[in-house]
Short mmCIF file of C-alpha atoms and ligand atoms in Angstrom, two decimals:
data_model
loop_
_atom_site.label_atom_id
_atom_site.label_comp_id
_atom_site.label_asym_id
_atom_site.label_seq_id
_atom_site.Cartn_x
_atom_site.Cartn_y
_atom_site.Cartn_z
CA MET Q 5 170.56 10.14 64.48
CA GLU Q 6 172.18 11.79 67.51
CA LYS Q 7 175.52 13.59 67.01
CA GLU Q 8 178.38 11.60 68.41
CA ASP Q 9 179.58 14.32 70.72
CA THR Q 10 176.22 14.87 72.28
CA GLN Q 11 176.19 11.11 72.97
CA LYS Q 12 179.54 11.52 74.68
CA VAL Q 13 178.21 13.66 77.46
CA LYS Q 14 174.91 11.71 77.98
CA PRO Q 15 174.99 9.44 81.14
CA HIS Q 16 174.83 5.79 79.90
CA CYS Q 17 172.57 3.24 81.77
CA LEU Q 18 172.77 -0.45 80.89
CA ILE Q 19 169.46 -2.30 81.60
CA LEU Q 20 169.78 -5.94 82.72
CA PRO Q 21 166.29 -7.58 83.00
CA PHE Q 22 165.27 -11.15 83.77
CA PRO Q 23 163.98 -12.22 80.37
CA ILE Q 24 160.36 -12.71 80.99
CA GLN Q 25 157.64 -10.43 79.80
CA GLY Q 26 156.45 -9.13 83.26
CA HIS Q 27 159.99 -8.13 84.09
CA ILE Q 28 161.25 -6.74 80.77
CA ASN Q 29 158.13 -4.49 80.23
CA PRO Q 30 158.50 -2.59 83.45
CA MET Q 31 162.31 -1.98 82.97
CA LEU Q 32 161.69 -0.88 79.45
CA GLN Q 33 158.90 1.60 80.33
CA PHE Q 34 161.41 3.04 82.98
CA SER Q 35 164.10 3.28 80.47
CA LYS Q 36 161.76 5.22 78.20
CA ARG Q 37 161.30 7.69 80.89
CA LEU Q 38 164.99 7.94 81.57
CA ALA Q 39 165.74 8.40 77.89
CA HIS Q 40 163.16 11.15 77.76
CA LYS Q 41 165.11 12.83 80.46
CA GLY Q 42 168.40 12.66 78.60
CA ILE Q 43 169.96 9.36 79.46
CA LYS Q 44 171.46 7.01 76.95
CA ILE Q 45 169.93 3.52 77.46
CA THR Q 46 171.27 0.15 76.36
CA LEU Q 47 169.25 -2.88 76.91
CA ALA Q 48 171.25 -6.10 77.46
CA ALA Q 49 168.90 -8.62 75.98
CA THR Q 50 169.64 -12.45 75.93
CA LYS Q 51 170.19 -13.72 72.38
CA HIS Q 52 166.99 -15.68 72.47
CA ILE Q 53 164.79 -12.58 73.58
CA PHE Q 54 166.56 -10.69 70.82
CA LYS Q 55 165.67 -13.21 68.20
CA THR Q 56 162.08 -13.57 69.21
CA THR Q 57 161.12 -10.00 69.81
CA GLN Q 58 159.37 -8.18 66.92
CA HIS Q 59 160.71 -4.80 67.74
CA PHE Q 60 162.17 -2.68 70.53
CA PRO Q 61 161.32 0.88 71.48
CA ASN Q 62 163.21 3.37 69.33
CA SER Q 63 164.64 5.38 72.13
CA ILE Q 64 166.60 2.36 73.37
CA SER Q 65 169.60 0.66 71.87
CA VAL Q 66 169.89 -3.17 72.25
CA GLU Q 67 173.03 -5.44 72.62
CA THR Q 68 173.11 -9.02 73.40
CA ILE Q 69 174.55 -11.13 76.22
CA SER Q 70 174.04 -14.81 76.61
CA ASP Q 71 172.19 -16.84 79.42
CA GLY Q 72 173.63 -20.07 78.08
CA PHE Q 73 170.42 -21.03 76.23
CA ASP Q 74 170.50 -19.08 73.03
CA GLU Q 75 167.95 -21.38 71.37
CA GLY Q 76 165.61 -21.17 74.26
CA ILE Q 77 165.47 -22.85 77.65
CA GLY Q 78 163.22 -25.81 76.80
CA SER Q 79 162.39 -27.81 79.85
CA THR Q 80 165.48 -26.72 81.92
CA SER Q 81 164.52 -26.29 85.73
CA THR Q 82 164.45 -22.79 87.24
CA ASP Q 83 167.60 -23.30 89.45
CA ALA Q 84 169.65 -24.87 86.55
CA TYR Q 85 168.61 -21.92 84.36
CA VAL Q 86 169.39 -19.30 86.90
CA ALA Q 87 172.95 -20.89 87.68
CA GLU Q 88 173.80 -21.14 83.97
CA PHE Q 89 172.70 -17.57 83.45
CA GLN Q 90 174.89 -16.41 86.24
CA ARG Q 91 177.83 -18.30 84.91
CA VAL Q 92 177.65 -17.36 81.12
CA GLY Q 93 175.65 -14.00 81.72
CA SER Q 94 178.33 -12.52 83.98
CA ARG Q 95 180.98 -13.19 81.66
CA THR Q 96 179.26 -11.90 78.58
CA LEU Q 97 178.05 -8.80 80.48
CA THR Q 98 181.62 -8.11 81.45
CA ASP Q 99 182.72 -8.30 77.82
CA LEU Q 100 180.00 -5.99 76.75
CA LEU Q 101 181.03 -3.38 79.48
CA ALA Q 102 184.66 -3.70 78.39
CA LYS Q 103 183.60 -3.19 74.74
CA PHE Q 104 181.68 -0.04 75.61
CA ARG Q 105 184.72 1.16 77.70
CA SER Q 106 187.16 0.70 74.96
CA SER Q 107 184.98 2.30 72.34
CA GLY Q 108 184.73 5.51 74.35
CA ARG Q 109 180.94 5.05 75.34
CA ALA Q 110 181.65 3.67 78.91
CA VAL Q 111 178.54 2.70 80.89
CA ASP Q 112 177.87 4.79 83.94
CA CYS Q 113 175.27 2.66 85.75
CA ILE Q 114 173.91 -0.84 85.53
CA ILE Q 115 170.21 -1.14 86.40
CA TYR Q 116 169.71 -4.83 87.16
CA ASP Q 117 166.88 -7.05 87.95
CA PRO Q 118 167.75 -8.65 91.48
CA PHE Q 119 166.58 -12.02 89.79
CA LEU Q 120 170.14 -11.62 88.51
CA PRO Q 121 171.81 -10.42 91.68
CA TRP Q 122 175.24 -10.82 90.06
CA GLY Q 123 174.50 -7.62 88.05
CA LEU Q 124 175.65 -5.56 91.04
CA GLY Q 125 178.91 -7.48 91.32
CA VAL Q 126 179.60 -6.66 87.68
CA ALA Q 127 178.86 -2.93 88.38
CA LYS Q 128 181.14 -2.91 91.32
CA GLU Q 129 183.91 -4.58 89.33
CA PHE Q 130 183.76 -1.73 86.88
CA GLY Q 131 183.54 0.87 89.57
CA ILE Q 132 180.16 2.14 88.26
CA THR Q 133 176.65 2.79 89.79
CA GLY Q 134 174.53 -0.30 90.60
CA ALA Q 135 170.89 0.22 90.85
CA ALA Q 136 168.37 -2.56 91.62
CA PHE Q 137 165.01 -2.74 89.96
CA LEU Q 138 162.49 -4.64 91.97
CA THR Q 139 159.48 -5.64 89.77
CA GLN Q 140 157.11 -6.48 92.65
CA SER Q 141 155.23 -4.16 95.17
CA CYS Q 142 157.10 -2.84 98.19
CA ALA Q 143 154.95 -5.03 100.31
CA VAL Q 144 156.01 -8.23 98.42
CA ASN Q 145 159.69 -7.24 98.67
CA ILE Q 146 159.54 -6.58 102.34
CA ILE Q 147 158.04 -10.01 102.98
CA TYR Q 148 160.82 -11.53 101.14
CA TYR Q 149 163.11 -9.38 103.31
CA HIS Q 150 161.72 -10.67 106.58
CA VAL Q 151 162.23 -14.19 105.40
CA TYR Q 152 165.75 -13.50 104.24
CA LYS Q 153 166.64 -11.95 107.54
CA GLY Q 154 165.08 -14.78 109.51
CA LYS Q 155 162.31 -12.57 110.95
CA LEU Q 156 159.53 -14.65 109.33
CA LYS Q 157 160.04 -18.22 110.04
CA MET Q 158 158.78 -21.09 107.77
CA PRO Q 159 156.65 -23.12 107.71
CA LEU Q 160 154.10 -20.39 108.57
CA LEU Q 161 152.57 -21.83 111.82
CA GLU Q 162 150.93 -18.78 113.38
CA LYS Q 163 147.30 -17.84 112.77
CA GLU Q 164 148.11 -14.47 111.71
CA TYR Q 165 151.19 -12.09 111.20
CA LEU Q 166 151.65 -8.42 111.60
CA PHE Q 167 154.86 -6.61 110.17
CA PRO Q 168 155.50 -2.87 109.97
CA GLY Q 169 153.57 -1.27 107.19
CA LEU Q 170 151.65 -4.33 106.20
CA PRO Q 171 148.13 -5.35 106.84
CA VAL Q 172 147.56 -8.38 109.14
CA LEU Q 173 148.20 -11.54 107.06
CA GLU Q 174 147.10 -15.07 107.32
CA PRO Q 175 149.42 -17.71 106.11
CA TRP Q 176 147.50 -18.35 102.94
CA GLU Q 177 147.65 -14.63 102.03
CA PHE Q 178 151.66 -14.82 101.75
CA PRO Q 179 153.26 -15.35 98.49
CA SER Q 180 152.89 -18.88 97.42
CA PHE Q 181 156.65 -19.45 97.45
CA ILE Q 182 156.63 -18.81 101.17
CA TYR Q 183 153.27 -20.36 101.98
CA ASP Q 184 153.88 -23.38 99.96
CA PRO Q 185 157.69 -23.54 98.74
CA GLU Q 186 157.40 -27.11 97.64
CA GLN Q 187 154.95 -26.40 94.92
CA HIS Q 188 157.44 -24.47 92.72
CA PRO Q 189 160.92 -25.72 93.53
CA GLY Q 190 163.61 -23.22 92.48
CA SER Q 191 161.38 -20.07 92.67
CA PHE Q 192 161.97 -19.88 96.42
CA GLU Q 193 165.63 -19.37 96.09
CA LEU Q 194 165.08 -17.06 93.13
CA VAL Q 195 162.80 -14.73 95.00
CA LEU Q 196 164.86 -14.74 98.35
CA ASN Q 197 168.24 -14.20 96.29
CA GLN Q 198 166.84 -10.83 95.17
CA ILE Q 199 167.08 -9.44 98.68
CA LYS Q 200 170.64 -10.68 99.08
CA ASP Q 201 172.77 -7.72 98.01
CA VAL Q 202 170.04 -5.06 97.60
CA GLU Q 203 171.46 -3.28 100.73
CA GLU Q 204 174.59 -2.70 98.77
CA ALA Q 205 172.91 -1.07 95.71
CA ASP Q 206 173.29 2.60 95.14
CA PHE Q 207 169.67 2.82 94.32
CA VAL Q 208 166.57 0.54 94.76
CA PHE Q 209 163.94 1.19 92.06
CA VAL Q 210 160.60 -0.21 92.84
CA ASN Q 211 157.79 -0.47 90.27
CA SER Q 212 155.28 1.00 92.72
CA ILE Q 213 153.82 4.29 93.89
CA TYR Q 214 154.49 5.94 97.07
CA GLU Q 215 151.09 6.97 97.69
CA LEU Q 216 149.80 3.38 97.31
CA GLU Q 217 152.18 1.94 99.93
CA LYS Q 218 153.36 4.85 102.07
CA GLU Q 219 153.93 3.10 105.30
CA VAL Q 220 155.85 0.10 103.87
CA THR Q 221 157.95 2.33 101.57
CA ASP Q 222 158.96 4.59 104.58
CA TRP Q 223 159.91 1.53 106.66
CA MET Q 224 162.01 -0.04 103.70
CA SER Q 225 163.66 3.39 103.26
CA LYS Q 226 165.32 3.01 106.59
CA PHE Q 227 167.69 0.48 105.11
CA TRP Q 228 167.50 0.63 101.31
CA GLN Q 229 167.96 3.46 98.97
CA VAL Q 230 164.32 3.09 97.82
CA LYS Q 231 162.97 5.07 95.01
CA THR Q 232 159.30 4.24 93.81
CA ILE Q 233 159.16 5.00 90.13
CA GLY Q 234 155.78 3.53 89.01
CA PRO Q 235 153.48 3.02 87.48
CA THR Q 236 155.57 1.83 84.44
CA ILE Q 237 152.72 1.81 82.01
CA PRO Q 238 152.99 3.65 78.64
CA SER Q 239 152.78 7.51 78.76
CA MET Q 240 149.71 7.68 76.61
CA TYR Q 241 147.64 6.21 79.40
CA LEU Q 242 149.09 8.45 82.02
CA ASP Q 243 150.67 12.00 81.54
CA LYS Q 244 150.89 11.80 77.65
CA LYS Q 245 154.26 13.47 77.75
CA LEU Q 246 156.25 10.62 75.81
CA LEU Q 247 154.57 11.19 72.39
CA ASP Q 248 155.62 7.90 70.85
CA ASP Q 249 154.90 5.81 74.14
CA LYS Q 250 151.50 4.14 73.13
CA ASP Q 251 152.34 0.47 74.08
CA TYR Q 252 154.90 -1.57 75.84
CA GLY Q 253 156.63 -2.30 72.58
CA LEU Q 254 157.49 -5.80 73.51
CA SER Q 255 154.93 -8.68 73.45
CA ILE Q 256 155.69 -12.33 73.66
CA PHE Q 257 152.20 -13.24 72.28
CA LYS Q 258 150.48 -11.80 69.31
CA PRO Q 259 147.41 -9.69 70.27
CA VAL Q 260 144.20 -10.34 68.42
CA ASP Q 261 142.67 -7.01 67.15
CA ALA Q 262 139.00 -7.85 67.37
CA CYS Q 263 138.25 -6.68 70.96
CA ILE Q 264 138.06 -2.93 70.57
CA ASN Q 265 135.51 -3.09 67.64
CA TRP Q 266 133.54 -5.61 69.74
CA LEU Q 267 133.71 -3.48 72.91
CA ASP Q 268 132.55 -0.21 70.74
CA LYS Q 269 129.15 -2.05 70.50
CA LYS Q 270 128.71 -2.54 74.12
CA PRO Q 271 127.04 -0.22 76.71
CA PRO Q 272 129.33 1.59 79.20
CA LYS Q 273 130.54 -0.64 82.20
CA SER Q 274 128.78 -3.72 80.93
CA VAL Q 275 131.66 -6.04 80.18
CA ILE Q 276 133.68 -8.37 82.44
CA TYR Q 277 137.24 -8.56 81.33
CA VAL Q 278 138.79 -11.88 82.45
CA SER Q 279 142.56 -12.54 82.06
CA PHE Q 280 145.17 -14.48 84.06
CA GLY Q 281 148.32 -13.02 82.49
CA SER Q 282 151.09 -14.82 80.52
CA MET Q 283 151.89 -17.71 82.79
CA ALA Q 284 148.81 -19.15 84.96
CA GLU Q 285 147.57 -22.46 84.13
CA LEU Q 286 143.96 -23.11 85.49
CA GLN Q 287 143.04 -26.65 86.38
CA ASN Q 288 140.09 -28.18 84.18
CA GLU Q 289 137.66 -27.96 86.98
CA GLN Q 290 138.46 -24.34 87.62
CA MET Q 291 138.00 -23.65 83.87
CA GLU Q 292 134.58 -25.31 84.14
CA GLU Q 293 133.41 -23.23 87.06
CA LEU Q 294 134.54 -19.99 85.48
CA SER Q 295 132.75 -20.77 82.23
CA GLN Q 296 129.56 -21.52 83.97
CA ALA Q 297 129.83 -18.31 86.02
CA LEU Q 298 130.47 -16.22 82.93
CA LYS Q 299 127.56 -17.99 81.21
CA SER Q 300 125.13 -17.24 83.98
CA THR Q 301 125.76 -13.53 84.76
CA ASN Q 302 123.84 -10.85 82.97
CA ASN Q 303 127.15 -9.25 81.62
CA TYR Q 304 129.04 -9.49 78.41
CA PHE Q 305 132.61 -10.80 78.73
CA ILE Q 306 135.93 -10.91 77.06
CA TRP Q 307 138.08 -13.75 78.32
CA ILE Q 308 141.66 -14.23 77.30
CA VAL Q 309 142.47 -18.04 76.99
CA ARG Q 310 145.95 -18.40 75.72
CA SER Q 311 146.39 -20.83 72.90
CA SER Q 312 148.06 -23.52 75.38
CA GLU Q 313 144.80 -23.20 77.62
CA GLN Q 314 142.04 -23.42 75.01
CA SER Q 315 141.92 -27.35 75.00
CA LYS Q 316 140.51 -26.94 78.69
CA LEU Q 317 137.41 -24.94 77.56
CA PRO Q 318 134.19 -26.93 78.00
CA ASN Q 319 132.81 -28.43 74.84
CA ASN Q 320 130.57 -26.03 72.94
CA PHE Q 321 131.25 -23.13 75.30
CA VAL Q 322 132.48 -20.77 72.61
CA LYS Q 323 129.29 -21.54 70.53
CA GLU Q 324 126.76 -21.29 73.31
CA THR Q 325 128.11 -17.94 74.53
CA PHE Q 326 128.75 -16.39 71.10
CA GLU Q 327 126.24 -13.64 71.61
CA LYS Q 328 127.52 -12.32 75.02
CA GLY Q 329 131.23 -13.53 74.92
CA LEU Q 330 134.36 -12.90 73.08
CA ILE Q 331 137.20 -15.52 73.78
CA VAL Q 332 140.68 -14.66 72.37
CA SER Q 333 144.27 -15.92 72.88
CA TRP Q 334 145.71 -12.49 73.82
CA CYS Q 335 144.65 -8.74 73.39
CA SER Q 336 146.16 -5.36 73.97
CA GLN Q 337 145.24 -5.28 77.58
CA LEU Q 338 145.78 -1.73 78.18
CA GLU Q 339 143.56 -0.74 75.27
CA VAL Q 340 140.85 -3.11 76.60
CA LEU Q 341 141.09 -1.92 80.19
CA ALA Q 342 140.85 1.76 79.09
CA HIS Q 343 137.70 1.11 77.22
CA ASP Q 344 134.51 2.69 78.78
CA SER Q 345 132.58 -0.61 78.27
CA ILE Q 346 134.68 -2.51 80.73
CA GLY Q 347 132.79 -2.92 84.10
CA CYS Q 348 135.15 -5.16 85.99
CA PHE Q 349 138.44 -7.01 85.70
CA VAL Q 350 138.52 -10.66 86.76
CA THR Q 351 142.40 -11.06 87.41
CA HIS Q 352 145.03 -13.03 88.71
CA CYS Q 353 146.55 -10.02 90.24
CA GLY Q 354 149.94 -10.11 88.52
CA TRP Q 355 151.62 -6.97 89.61
CA ASN Q 356 151.60 -5.53 86.14
CA SER Q 357 147.78 -6.06 85.67
CA THR Q 358 147.07 -4.75 89.09
CA LEU Q 359 149.01 -1.55 88.38
CA GLU Q 360 147.17 -1.17 85.01
CA ALA Q 361 143.79 -1.59 86.63
CA LEU Q 362 144.84 0.96 89.33
CA SER Q 363 146.03 3.49 86.78
CA LEU Q 364 143.12 3.14 84.54
CA GLY Q 365 140.55 2.97 87.29
CA VAL Q 366 139.02 -0.35 86.66
CA PRO Q 367 137.42 -2.39 89.65
CA MET Q 368 138.69 -5.78 90.22
CA VAL Q 369 137.67 -9.36 91.24
CA ALA Q 370 140.77 -10.74 92.40
CA MET Q 371 141.59 -14.40 91.69
CA PRO Q 372 145.21 -15.00 92.53
CA TRP Q 373 147.05 -18.00 91.16
CA TRP Q 374 150.54 -18.05 92.59
CA SER Q 375 153.76 -16.11 93.46
CA ASP Q 376 152.99 -12.64 94.98
CA GLN Q 377 149.45 -12.37 93.46
CA SER Q 378 147.77 -13.17 96.92
CA VAL Q 379 149.46 -10.28 98.55
CA ASN Q 380 148.46 -7.98 95.60
CA ALA Q 381 144.85 -9.31 96.06
CA LYS Q 382 144.97 -8.50 99.79
CA PHE Q 383 145.84 -4.92 99.02
CA VAL Q 384 143.28 -4.81 96.40
CA MET Q 385 140.46 -5.76 98.73
CA ASN Q 386 141.56 -4.55 102.19
CA VAL Q 387 143.95 -1.70 101.71
CA TRP Q 388 142.92 0.09 98.53
CA LYS Q 389 139.41 -1.18 98.64
CA MET Q 390 139.01 -1.38 94.89
CA GLY Q 391 137.86 -4.88 94.40
CA ILE Q 392 136.91 -8.22 95.99
CA ARG Q 393 138.86 -11.38 96.42
CA VAL Q 394 137.16 -14.61 95.71
CA ARG Q 395 137.32 -17.26 98.14
CA PRO Q 396 138.38 -20.78 96.97
CA ASP Q 397 136.77 -23.89 98.57
CA VAL Q 398 138.65 -26.63 100.43
CA ASN Q 399 139.93 -28.05 97.08
CA ASN Q 400 141.35 -24.73 96.32
CA VAL Q 401 138.69 -24.31 93.42
CA VAL Q 402 136.70 -21.01 93.21
CA ARG Q 403 133.12 -22.19 92.56
CA LYS Q 404 130.84 -20.66 89.90
CA GLY Q 405 128.39 -19.15 92.76
CA GLU Q 406 131.39 -17.44 94.47
CA ILE Q 407 132.70 -15.87 91.09
CA VAL Q 408 129.13 -14.66 90.25
CA ARG Q 409 128.59 -13.16 93.71
CA CYS Q 410 131.84 -11.14 93.51
CA VAL Q 411 131.33 -9.90 89.85
CA LYS Q 412 127.75 -8.75 90.69
CA ASP Q 413 128.98 -7.09 93.84
CA VAL Q 414 131.63 -5.20 91.89
CA ILE Q 415 129.47 -4.14 88.97
CA GLU Q 416 126.20 -3.51 90.56
CA GLY Q 417 126.13 -4.18 94.34
CA GLU Q 418 126.09 -1.75 97.22
CA GLY Q 419 129.57 -2.44 98.22
CA GLY Q 420 130.47 -1.78 94.51
CA GLU Q 421 129.58 1.84 95.00
CA GLU Q 422 132.54 2.47 97.44
CA ILE Q 423 134.73 0.23 95.25
CA ARG Q 424 133.96 2.43 92.11
CA LYS Q 425 134.65 5.50 94.18
CA ASN Q 426 137.97 4.26 95.33
CA THR Q 427 138.95 3.26 91.88
CA ARG Q 428 138.77 6.83 90.77
CA LYS Q 429 140.71 8.05 93.77
CA TRP Q 430 143.57 5.71 93.02
CA ARG Q 431 143.41 6.32 89.36
CA ASP Q 432 144.10 10.13 90.13
CA LEU Q 433 146.73 9.47 92.69
CA THR Q 434 148.55 7.09 90.39
CA ARG Q 435 148.65 9.44 87.46
CA GLU Q 436 149.69 12.35 89.60
CA ALA Q 437 152.70 10.31 90.87
CA ILE Q 438 154.08 10.21 87.37
CA GLU Q 439 153.16 13.66 86.31
CA LYS Q 440 155.81 16.47 86.55
CA GLY Q 441 156.54 17.02 90.23
CA GLY Q 442 154.75 13.91 91.50
CA SER Q 443 156.33 11.35 93.82
CA SER Q 444 157.66 9.08 91.00
CA ASP Q 445 158.74 11.87 88.67
CA ARG Q 446 160.75 13.57 91.52
CA ASN Q 447 162.52 10.15 92.19
CA ILE Q 448 163.42 9.63 88.68
CA GLU Q 449 164.63 13.32 88.40
CA GLU Q 450 166.83 12.85 91.45
CA PHE Q 451 168.41 9.82 89.95
CA VAL Q 452 169.08 11.54 86.60
CA ASN Q 453 170.62 14.50 88.47
CA VAL Q 454 172.93 12.15 90.32
CA LEU Q 455 174.09 10.53 87.19
CA ASN Q 456 174.68 13.76 85.19
CA PRO Q 457 177.71 15.27 87.05
CA ARG Q 458 179.15 11.76 87.42
CA SER Q 459 179.07 11.12 83.78
CA LEU Q 460 180.55 14.48 82.89
CA ASN Q 461 183.32 13.89 85.40
CA SER Q 462 184.10 10.50 84.17
CA LYS Q 463 184.39 11.32 80.48
N1 UDP E 29 148.65 -8.74 78.85
C1 UDP E 29 148.37 -8.47 77.62
N2 UDP E 29 147.34 -9.03 76.89
C2 UDP E 29 146.65 -10.08 77.41
C3 UDP E 29 146.87 -10.52 78.82
C4 UDP E 29 147.93 -9.75 79.53
O1 UDP E 29 148.95 -7.52 77.05
O2 UDP E 29 145.71 -10.68 76.79
C5 UDP E 29 149.65 -8.21 79.56
C6 UDP E 29 149.18 -7.23 80.63
O3 UDP E 29 148.83 -5.97 80.25
C7 UDP E 29 150.37 -7.27 81.64
C8 UDP E 29 151.14 -8.47 81.38
O4 UDP E 29 150.64 -9.10 80.18
O5 UDP E 29 151.14 -6.03 81.19
C9 UDP E 29 150.91 -9.58 82.35
O6 UDP E 29 151.75 -9.28 83.57
P1 UDP E 29 151.28 -9.51 85.09
O7 UDP E 29 152.38 -9.03 85.94
O8 UDP E 29 149.87 -9.05 85.28
O9 UDP E 29 151.15 -11.16 85.04
P2 UDP E 29 152.15 -12.35 84.53
O10 UDP E 29 151.90 -12.52 83.20
O11 UDP E 29 153.47 -11.89 84.74
O12 UDP E 29 151.61 -13.56 85.43
#
């Protein structure tokens, strides 16, 4: 237990994430780094997340607020959920801040997820620092910025587009919410609203690495107080400075333990790891093509098929591939990616998965599904050159032959040589960024230094 008087002089940050795994994890990891540098952290969790989470990291206190759906959101639409969260969440967050203030442990800064842009308003009401935490890459944020400012007009009718700091993008390479907004109603508003007040935020943290996105970060820094602070993966996989930071500490699905033992028995770089994250739902036809592809390569494979997706596997597939494949509903992805037997990662290019592959030096076969994943895939293939993006056919299905071609190229092809060299380069640069004196570490340090005198003056 800390002594009461030490706590009093510690700056106090309150973390307000949007309650989905891919947003909570990076904010929690960032919080662990802040706590390590002497900041007191309180996580404002929704009552539902609080109830359904096994444990939270030791270095973080947890308080609850309400999103209006304390028993879970059921089939509520995205826009109805977001509106209710704003209504109930801003009120319960205000109550929480008032409680802290009256108990002598006032909050100095709210670090809010811009999926909840009203977090900044609450910070301003209390006269404290408001810091946005953007969970996508700088490139993706800037694309939303251009749409928000009316610089990128929808629908996307040009053959290609060029914006400062970005590679040339064809319409289908933009985030799906921009390219095809009708497909996911509610999500377009959610991602654009992130940009609304970011200019007003005292800090804009981005879960990225300066060296990965130099030009676009420099460009953004002209109008936002940008600080890249990534990668937000557990310290044990990076600088090993936070001794108890071995995993994210929060998992919505329960990992199956079998993978590491299984991998231990496989030769180096011989296994294809296939995962599409926590949300993607593949069409039956796509599952069939992917199954056939995995069956016909010469490689072993681990395929994560969430329980809700398992009925889409072809009949007898598990039995027929028993000797070369392991299909599980969830794993500890970091442990798997860090294993020497992994040769490539067939991924949907969720930003967390992409950062994990970059940090651990695993070449990728990019098979984006929705949201920002197509932009991440573009960078993987054309900017960082550490993977290949599959090409879907006219029905938007990636065929067996295409998957096999890409996997082969990455694992054993001539092009794969350069890809493997680049993975080592990015792995080293990514680690250096978070090590002492690296670009992300310096940004975190600067923020902590700004908070320190403020906190001492205000108490
Ligand atoms: N993940 C995991 N086990 C799995 C599959 C995924 O731990 O079997 C983790 C992965 O390490 C990553 C997160 O789930 O941190 C997925 O986030 P991402 O942004 O890649 O995709 P999303 O789930 O948001 O689509």
